[in-house]
Amino acid sequence: MRCLEVGYGNSRNSALITGGNIFCDEMVDFHTVSLPDDWTYVNREDRDAIRPVTGNWAALPYRSNAFSAVLMRSCFGQFTSNSDSPSLEHSLHFGLYEVSRVIEEGGTLFISEENTPQDLDRVIPFIMDAGFEIDRFEREFKEGKPNPAYNGLRSTYYGDSPLGTRSRGRGPSLHNQAYVIVATKAGDLEYSTRRVPAVNVLAHRNDTSDRWREPVEDIEVEFQIPADKDTLQRKIEIGGTMVRIAGLHYQYMIDPYEQMLAETEQR
């Protein structure tokens, strides 16, 4: 099993180091991507294990279909914690197309949001836009009580003790619970090509100011994007997934598209 981790932060928090259950199998071939300014967070003794490669989630330095699983932890929460960079959300959005590219058909995307968990109505559409189907979703708490299903699912890749704000005694950020998502890359997808100015997608952290800076190169980056991404049917599927995993109050994400679809069929 070839596995890639994006967004591990300090190398001591890497899934491989914290000991998810899956890494008891010696057949796992583990790789990580380190943003250009993040080498200060990689401990020397961890480098041989996590094998970090300098890169960017919107331009991953790997061949297509290279991995059977990709892990992302506390990446989406950066939308809010680094609000000085409006292109960061754009970067992560396109980064998911890159994640989809390097995952083989039927491969797994595992997301753990625990430090500053972002609202699901901004995360789930991004994931599904990139050609993934949501298989499992669990929150840290259900009805105010610890959720064993969350700990059990998270422990597959990251062990059973979240390392976000709760572990430091500060309580949840942004009043959102930690959650985990398991998604599968759909098979038989058709893709279209989109070219995007690099200045919009290749942001990375400046470790001296703790802000996100933009590249200035006048180049474009090419992405392969599922051709059905903007169809009414796909938007209805996304809304239906939100209702299924997060509650009926997300019905508002379905209603306008169902009405548009009905009007189209009547013509």
mmCIF file of C-alpha atoms in Angstrom:
data_model
loop_
_atom_site.group_PDB
_atom_site.id
_atom_site.type_symbol
_atom_site.label_atom_id
_atom_site.label_comp_id
_atom_site.label_asym_id
_atom_site.label_seq_id
_atom_site.Cartn_x
_atom_site.Cartn_y
_atom_site.Cartn_z
ATOM 1 C CA MET A 1 0.000 0.000 0.000
ATOM 2 C CA ARG A 2 1.466 3.361 -1.078
ATOM 3 C CA CYS A 3 0.350 6.200 1.190
ATOM 4 C CA LEU A 4 0.891 9.983 0.957
ATOM 5 C CA GLU A 5 0.347 12.427 3.815
ATOM 6 C CA VAL A 6 -0.270 16.120 3.089
ATOM 7 C CA GLY A 7 -0.327 18.679 5.898
ATOM 8 C CA TYR A 8 1.314 16.765 8.734
ATOM 9 C CA GLY A 9 2.660 19.951 10.409
ATOM 10 C CA ASN A 10 5.338 19.029 12.932
ATOM 11 C CA SER A 11 6.777 15.673 11.903
ATOM 12 C CA ARG A 12 6.065 14.280 15.378
ATOM 13 C CA ASN A 13 2.360 14.574 14.475
ATOM 14 C CA SER A 14 2.699 12.621 11.252
ATOM 15 C CA ALA A 15 0.319 9.684 10.907
ATOM 16 C CA LEU A 16 3.264 7.313 10.665
ATOM 17 C CA ILE A 17 4.848 8.606 13.891
ATOM 18 C CA THR A 18 1.613 8.799 15.914
ATOM 19 C CA GLY A 19 0.885 5.202 15.039
ATOM 20 C CA GLY A 20 -2.367 4.646 13.177
ATOM 21 C CA ASN A 21 -3.431 1.001 13.112
ATOM 22 C CA ILE A 22 -2.809 0.653 9.394
ATOM 23 C CA PHE A 23 0.891 1.389 9.835
ATOM 24 C CA CYS A 24 1.424 -1.803 11.811
ATOM 25 C CA ASP A 25 1.583 -3.412 8.374
ATOM 26 C CA GLU A 26 5.193 -3.385 7.155
ATOM 27 C CA MET A 27 3.969 -3.403 3.549
ATOM 28 C CA VAL A 28 2.863 0.260 3.776
ATOM 29 C CA ASP A 29 5.078 2.504 1.616
ATOM 30 C CA PHE A 30 4.800 5.953 3.272
ATOM 31 C CA HIS A 31 5.555 9.398 1.784
ATOM 32 C CA THR A 32 4.872 12.999 2.856
ATOM 33 C CA VAL A 33 4.760 16.424 1.242
ATOM 34 C CA SER A 34 6.416 19.301 3.104
ATOM 35 C CA LEU A 35 5.613 22.891 2.130
ATOM 36 C CA PRO A 36 8.773 24.865 1.263
ATOM 37 C CA ASP A 37 8.927 26.724 4.590
ATOM 38 C CA ASP A 38 8.026 23.751 6.783
ATOM 39 C CA TRP A 39 11.380 21.991 7.001
ATOM 40 C CA THR A 40 11.925 23.562 10.419
ATOM 41 C CA TYR A 41 9.092 21.314 11.634
ATOM 42 C CA VAL A 42 10.733 18.078 10.476
ATOM 43 C CA ASN A 43 12.809 16.444 13.191
ATOM 44 C CA ARG A 44 16.037 14.945 11.891
ATOM 45 C CA GLU A 45 15.292 11.536 13.395
ATOM 46 C CA ASP A 46 11.941 11.397 11.539
ATOM 47 C CA ARG A 47 13.192 12.147 8.026
ATOM 48 C CA ASP A 48 14.038 8.592 7.017
ATOM 49 C CA ALA A 49 10.612 7.409 8.176
ATOM 50 C CA ILE A 50 8.322 10.061 6.699
ATOM 51 C CA ARG A 51 10.512 10.808 3.638
ATOM 52 C CA PRO A 52 9.356 14.407 3.129
ATOM 53 C CA VAL A 53 9.474 15.952 -0.328
ATOM 54 C CA THR A 54 9.217 19.714 -0.739
ATOM 55 C CA GLY A 55 6.129 20.501 -2.747
ATOM 56 C CA ASN A 56 2.715 22.091 -2.768
ATOM 57 C CA TRP A 57 -0.739 20.562 -2.549
ATOM 58 C CA ALA A 58 -1.668 22.292 -5.814
ATOM 59 C CA ALA A 59 1.385 20.896 -7.655
ATOM 60 C CA LEU A 60 2.210 17.504 -6.152
ATOM 61 C CA PRO A 61 5.555 16.081 -7.346
ATOM 62 C CA TYR A 62 4.204 12.581 -8.016
ATOM 63 C CA ARG A 63 2.961 10.677 -11.039
ATOM 64 C CA SER A 64 -0.751 10.091 -11.614
ATOM 65 C CA ASN A 65 -2.330 7.109 -9.809
ATOM 66 C CA ALA A 66 0.756 6.781 -7.609
ATOM 67 C CA PHE A 67 -0.988 6.177 -4.262
ATOM 68 C CA SER A 68 -3.736 3.992 -2.868
ATOM 69 C CA ALA A 69 -4.384 6.430 0.016
ATOM 70 C CA VAL A 70 -3.840 10.129 0.744
ATOM 71 C CA LEU A 71 -4.134 11.628 4.234
ATOM 72 C CA MET A 72 -4.895 15.286 4.987
ATOM 73 C CA ARG A 73 -5.063 16.662 8.539
ATOM 74 C CA SER A 74 -6.295 20.119 9.588
ATOM 75 C CA CYS A 75 -5.789 21.623 6.128
ATOM 76 C CA PHE A 76 -9.243 23.086 5.608
ATOM 77 C CA GLY A 77 -9.215 24.959 8.897
ATOM 78 C CA GLN A 78 -6.533 27.176 7.374
ATOM 79 C CA PHE A 79 -9.320 28.972 5.469
ATOM 80 C CA THR A 80 -10.115 30.917 8.621
ATOM 81 C CA SER A 81 -6.869 30.950 10.578
ATOM 82 C CA ASN A 82 -5.067 32.578 7.644
ATOM 83 C CA SER A 83 -7.826 34.867 6.383
ATOM 84 C CA ASP A 84 -5.225 37.389 5.184
ATOM 85 C CA SER A 85 -4.772 35.145 2.146
ATOM 86 C CA PRO A 86 -8.026 34.820 0.185
ATOM 87 C CA SER A 87 -6.275 32.592 -2.355
ATOM 88 C CA LEU A 88 -5.577 29.919 0.273
ATOM 89 C CA GLU A 89 -9.057 28.468 -0.090
ATOM 90 C CA HIS A 90 -8.553 28.576 -3.861
ATOM 91 C CA SER A 91 -5.245 26.767 -3.436
ATOM 92 C CA LEU A 92 -6.772 23.967 -1.359
ATOM 93 C CA HIS A 93 -9.651 23.615 -3.772
ATOM 94 C CA PHE A 94 -7.297 23.012 -6.677
ATOM 95 C CA GLY A 95 -5.057 20.972 -4.408
ATOM 96 C CA LEU A 96 -7.853 18.419 -4.154
ATOM 97 C CA TYR A 97 -7.753 17.999 -7.939
ATOM 98 C CA GLU A 98 -4.065 17.184 -7.565
ATOM 99 C CA VAL A 99 -4.848 14.768 -4.726
ATOM 100 C CA SER A 100 -7.408 13.100 -6.980
ATOM 101 C CA ARG A 101 -4.829 12.848 -9.760
ATOM 102 C CA VAL A 102 -2.269 10.999 -7.635
ATOM 103 C CA ILE A 103 -4.821 8.568 -6.111
ATOM 104 C CA GLU A 104 -5.643 5.457 -8.069
ATOM 105 C CA GLU A 105 -9.261 4.585 -8.931
ATOM 106 C CA GLY A 106 -10.976 3.201 -5.856
ATOM 107 C CA GLY A 107 -8.278 4.720 -3.649
ATOM 108 C CA THR A 108 -8.974 6.378 -0.296
ATOM 109 C CA LEU A 109 -8.868 10.002 0.831
ATOM 110 C CA PHE A 110 -8.816 10.292 4.631
ATOM 111 C CA ILE A 111 -9.386 13.736 6.177
ATOM 112 C CA SER A 112 -9.092 14.589 9.856
ATOM 113 C CA GLU A 113 -10.121 18.133 10.812
ATOM 114 C CA GLU A 114 -9.380 18.840 14.448
ATOM 115 C CA ASN A 115 -7.402 22.025 14.986
ATOM 116 C CA THR A 116 -9.733 24.606 13.437
ATOM 117 C CA PRO A 117 -12.438 22.442 11.822
ATOM 118 C CA GLN A 118 -13.989 24.191 8.858
ATOM 119 C CA ASP A 119 -17.724 24.217 8.137
ATOM 120 C CA LEU A 120 -18.736 21.161 6.163
ATOM 121 C CA ASP A 121 -20.640 23.125 3.534
ATOM 122 C CA ARG A 122 -17.287 24.514 2.395
ATOM 123 C CA VAL A 123 -15.395 21.215 2.618
ATOM 124 C CA ILE A 124 -17.719 18.510 1.280
ATOM 125 C CA PRO A 125 -18.409 20.269 -2.061
ATOM 126 C CA PHE A 126 -14.665 20.654 -2.654
ATOM 127 C CA ILE A 127 -14.073 16.958 -1.993
ATOM 128 C CA MET A 128 -16.911 15.808 -4.238
ATOM 129 C CA ASP A 129 -16.013 18.324 -6.960
ATOM 130 C CA ALA A 130 -12.674 16.544 -7.232
ATOM 131 C CA GLY A 131 -14.357 13.220 -8.029
ATOM 132 C CA PHE A 132 -14.657 11.618 -4.591
ATOM 133 C CA GLU A 133 -17.650 9.929 -2.984
ATOM 134 C CA ILE A 134 -18.081 10.250 0.794
ATOM 135 C CA ASP A 135 -18.102 6.834 2.480
ATOM 136 C CA ARG A 136 -17.806 7.631 6.194
ATOM 137 C CA PHE A 137 -18.248 10.720 8.346
ATOM 138 C CA GLU A 138 -17.935 10.908 12.121
ATOM 139 C CA ARG A 139 -17.877 13.807 14.580
ATOM 140 C CA GLU A 140 -15.851 13.780 17.777
ATOM 141 C CA PHE A 141 -18.996 14.112 19.878
ATOM 142 C CA LYS A 142 -22.595 13.014 19.368
ATOM 143 C CA GLU A 143 -25.361 14.424 21.557
ATOM 144 C CA GLY A 144 -22.728 15.944 23.812
ATOM 145 C CA LYS A 145 -20.972 12.630 24.485
ATOM 146 C CA PRO A 146 -17.686 11.222 23.142
ATOM 147 C CA ASN A 147 -18.260 9.272 19.945
ATOM 148 C CA PRO A 148 -16.486 5.873 19.909
ATOM 149 C CA ALA A 149 -17.059 5.619 16.155
ATOM 150 C CA TYR A 150 -14.990 8.789 15.663
ATOM 151 C CA ASN A 151 -12.087 7.432 17.720
ATOM 152 C CA GLY A 152 -12.268 4.074 16.000
ATOM 153 C CA LEU A 153 -12.254 5.542 12.506
ATOM 154 C CA ARG A 154 -9.548 8.089 13.255
ATOM 155 C CA SER A 155 -7.290 5.472 14.844
ATOM 156 C CA THR A 156 -7.047 3.636 11.529
ATOM 157 C CA TYR A 157 -4.631 6.311 10.297
ATOM 158 C CA TYR A 158 -3.794 8.636 13.179
ATOM 159 C CA GLY A 159 -4.135 6.798 16.474
ATOM 160 C CA ASP A 160 -7.050 7.590 18.769
ATOM 161 C CA SER A 161 -5.895 10.852 20.430
ATOM 162 C CA PRO A 162 -6.499 14.059 18.424
ATOM 163 C CA LEU A 163 -3.567 16.477 18.554
ATOM 164 C CA GLY A 164 -5.522 19.660 17.881
ATOM 165 C CA THR A 165 -6.619 22.395 20.252
ATOM 166 C CA ARG A 166 -8.339 20.055 22.710
ATOM 167 C CA SER A 167 -5.120 18.236 23.480
ATOM 168 C CA ARG A 168 -3.648 21.546 24.648
ATOM 169 C CA GLY A 169 -6.579 22.340 26.903
ATOM 170 C CA ARG A 170 -7.917 25.278 24.912
ATOM 171 C CA GLY A 171 -11.217 23.800 23.785
ATOM 172 C CA PRO A 172 -12.591 23.671 20.233
ATOM 173 C CA SER A 173 -11.721 26.434 17.764
ATOM 174 C CA LEU A 174 -14.496 28.289 15.956
ATOM 175 C CA HIS A 175 -17.105 26.330 17.953
ATOM 176 C CA ASN A 176 -16.840 23.462 15.474
ATOM 177 C CA GLN A 177 -16.324 19.848 16.451
ATOM 178 C CA ALA A 178 -13.470 17.784 15.137
ATOM 179 C CA TYR A 179 -14.499 15.311 12.447
ATOM 180 C CA VAL A 180 -13.119 12.659 10.124
ATOM 181 C CA ILE A 181 -14.094 11.933 6.530
ATOM 182 C CA VAL A 182 -13.354 8.866 4.420
ATOM 183 C CA ALA A 183 -13.881 9.266 0.676
ATOM 184 C CA THR A 184 -13.243 7.034 -2.343
ATOM 185 C CA LYS A 185 -12.081 8.165 -5.764
ATOM 186 C CA ALA A 186 -14.809 7.278 -8.196
ATOM 187 C CA GLY A 187 -14.021 5.108 -11.198
ATOM 188 C CA ASP A 188 -14.699 5.756 -14.896
ATOM 189 C CA LEU A 189 -14.510 9.539 -14.535
ATOM 190 C CA GLU A 190 -14.213 11.787 -17.568
ATOM 191 C CA TYR A 191 -11.965 14.816 -17.161
ATOM 192 C CA SER A 192 -11.607 18.223 -18.734
ATOM 193 C CA THR A 193 -8.481 20.387 -18.627
ATOM 194 C CA ARG A 194 -8.418 23.766 -16.914
ATOM 195 C CA ARG A 195 -5.501 26.179 -16.861
ATOM 196 C CA VAL A 196 -5.228 28.426 -13.800
ATOM 197 C CA PRO A 197 -2.769 31.282 -13.124
ATOM 198 C CA ALA A 198 -0.152 29.997 -10.688
ATOM 199 C CA VAL A 199 -0.497 33.119 -8.559
ATOM 200 C CA ASN A 200 -3.930 31.861 -7.488
ATOM 201 C CA VAL A 201 -2.985 28.359 -6.369
ATOM 202 C CA LEU A 202 0.643 28.137 -5.254
ATOM 203 C CA ALA A 203 0.490 30.031 -1.981
ATOM 204 C CA HIS A 204 2.754 28.904 0.860
ATOM 205 C CA ARG A 205 3.641 29.982 4.374
ATOM 206 C CA ASN A 206 6.362 32.514 5.204
ATOM 207 C CA ASP A 207 7.698 31.195 8.502
ATOM 208 C CA THR A 208 9.065 34.584 9.577
ATOM 209 C CA SER A 209 5.722 36.409 9.525
ATOM 210 C CA ASP A 210 3.375 33.411 9.791
ATOM 211 C CA ARG A 211 1.479 34.698 6.771
ATOM 212 C CA TRP A 212 0.830 33.209 3.376
ATOM 213 C CA ARG A 213 2.669 34.711 0.446
ATOM 214 C CA GLU A 214 1.948 34.432 -3.254
ATOM 215 C CA PRO A 215 4.287 33.505 -6.112
ATOM 216 C CA VAL A 216 4.718 36.191 -8.712
ATOM 217 C CA GLU A 217 5.657 34.033 -11.695
ATOM 218 C CA ASP A 218 3.516 34.715 -14.738
ATOM 219 C CA ILE A 219 2.770 31.054 -15.451
ATOM 220 C CA GLU A 220 -0.285 28.817 -15.551
ATOM 221 C CA VAL A 221 -0.887 25.427 -13.932
ATOM 222 C CA GLU A 222 -2.889 22.742 -15.717
ATOM 223 C CA PHE A 223 -5.444 20.660 -13.805
ATOM 224 C CA GLN A 224 -7.583 17.683 -14.795
ATOM 225 C CA ILE A 225 -11.072 18.289 -13.410
ATOM 226 C CA PRO A 226 -14.067 15.893 -13.488
ATOM 227 C CA ALA A 227 -16.236 16.879 -16.446
ATOM 228 C CA ASP A 228 -19.513 16.527 -14.496
ATOM 229 C CA LYS A 229 -18.402 18.862 -11.712
ATOM 230 C CA ASP A 230 -20.810 21.692 -12.549
ATOM 231 C CA THR A 231 -23.836 19.662 -13.620
ATOM 232 C CA LEU A 232 -27.146 19.991 -11.783
ATOM 233 C CA GLN A 233 -27.112 16.279 -11.007
ATOM 234 C CA ARG A 234 -23.725 16.566 -9.308
ATOM 235 C CA LYS A 235 -24.816 19.579 -7.246
ATOM 236 C CA ILE A 236 -27.900 17.645 -6.118
ATOM 237 C CA GLU A 237 -25.682 14.709 -5.135
ATOM 238 C CA ILE A 238 -23.485 17.046 -3.071
ATOM 239 C CA GLY A 239 -26.531 18.491 -1.295
ATOM 240 C CA GLY A 240 -27.885 14.995 -0.680
ATOM 241 C CA THR A 241 -24.568 13.974 0.880
ATOM 242 C CA MET A 242 -24.680 17.011 3.171
ATOM 243 C CA VAL A 243 -28.174 16.064 4.317
ATOM 244 C CA ARG A 244 -27.121 12.454 4.872
ATOM 245 C CA ILE A 245 -24.066 13.160 6.980
ATOM 246 C CA ALA A 246 -24.868 16.501 8.613
ATOM 247 C CA GLY A 247 -28.632 16.930 8.884
ATOM 248 C CA LEU A 248 -31.834 18.009 7.171
ATOM 249 C CA HIS A 249 -31.032 21.708 7.604
ATOM 250 C CA TYR A 250 -28.728 21.315 4.584
ATOM 251 C CA GLN A 251 -31.754 20.723 2.338
ATOM 252 C CA TYR A 252 -31.223 24.297 1.125
ATOM 253 C CA MET A 253 -28.260 22.954 -0.871
ATOM 254 C CA ILE A 254 -30.604 20.731 -2.910
ATOM 255 C CA ASP A 255 -33.857 22.648 -3.433
ATOM 256 C CA PRO A 256 -32.759 25.291 -5.981
ATOM 257 C CA TYR A 257 -30.985 22.727 -8.170
ATOM 258 C CA GLU A 258 -33.902 20.290 -8.108
ATOM 259 C CA GLN A 259 -36.168 23.147 -9.191
ATOM 260 C CA MET A 260 -33.783 24.094 -11.994
ATOM 261 C CA LEU A 261 -33.599 20.451 -13.103
ATOM 262 C CA ALA A 262 -37.385 20.141 -13.118
ATOM 263 C CA GLU A 263 -37.737 23.320 -15.196
ATOM 264 C CA THR A 264 -35.128 22.019 -17.648
ATOM 265 C CA GLU A 265 -36.965 18.688 -18.063
ATOM 266 C CA GLN A 266 -40.266 20.467 -18.709
ATOM 267 C CA ARG A 267 -38.900 22.378 -21.688
#
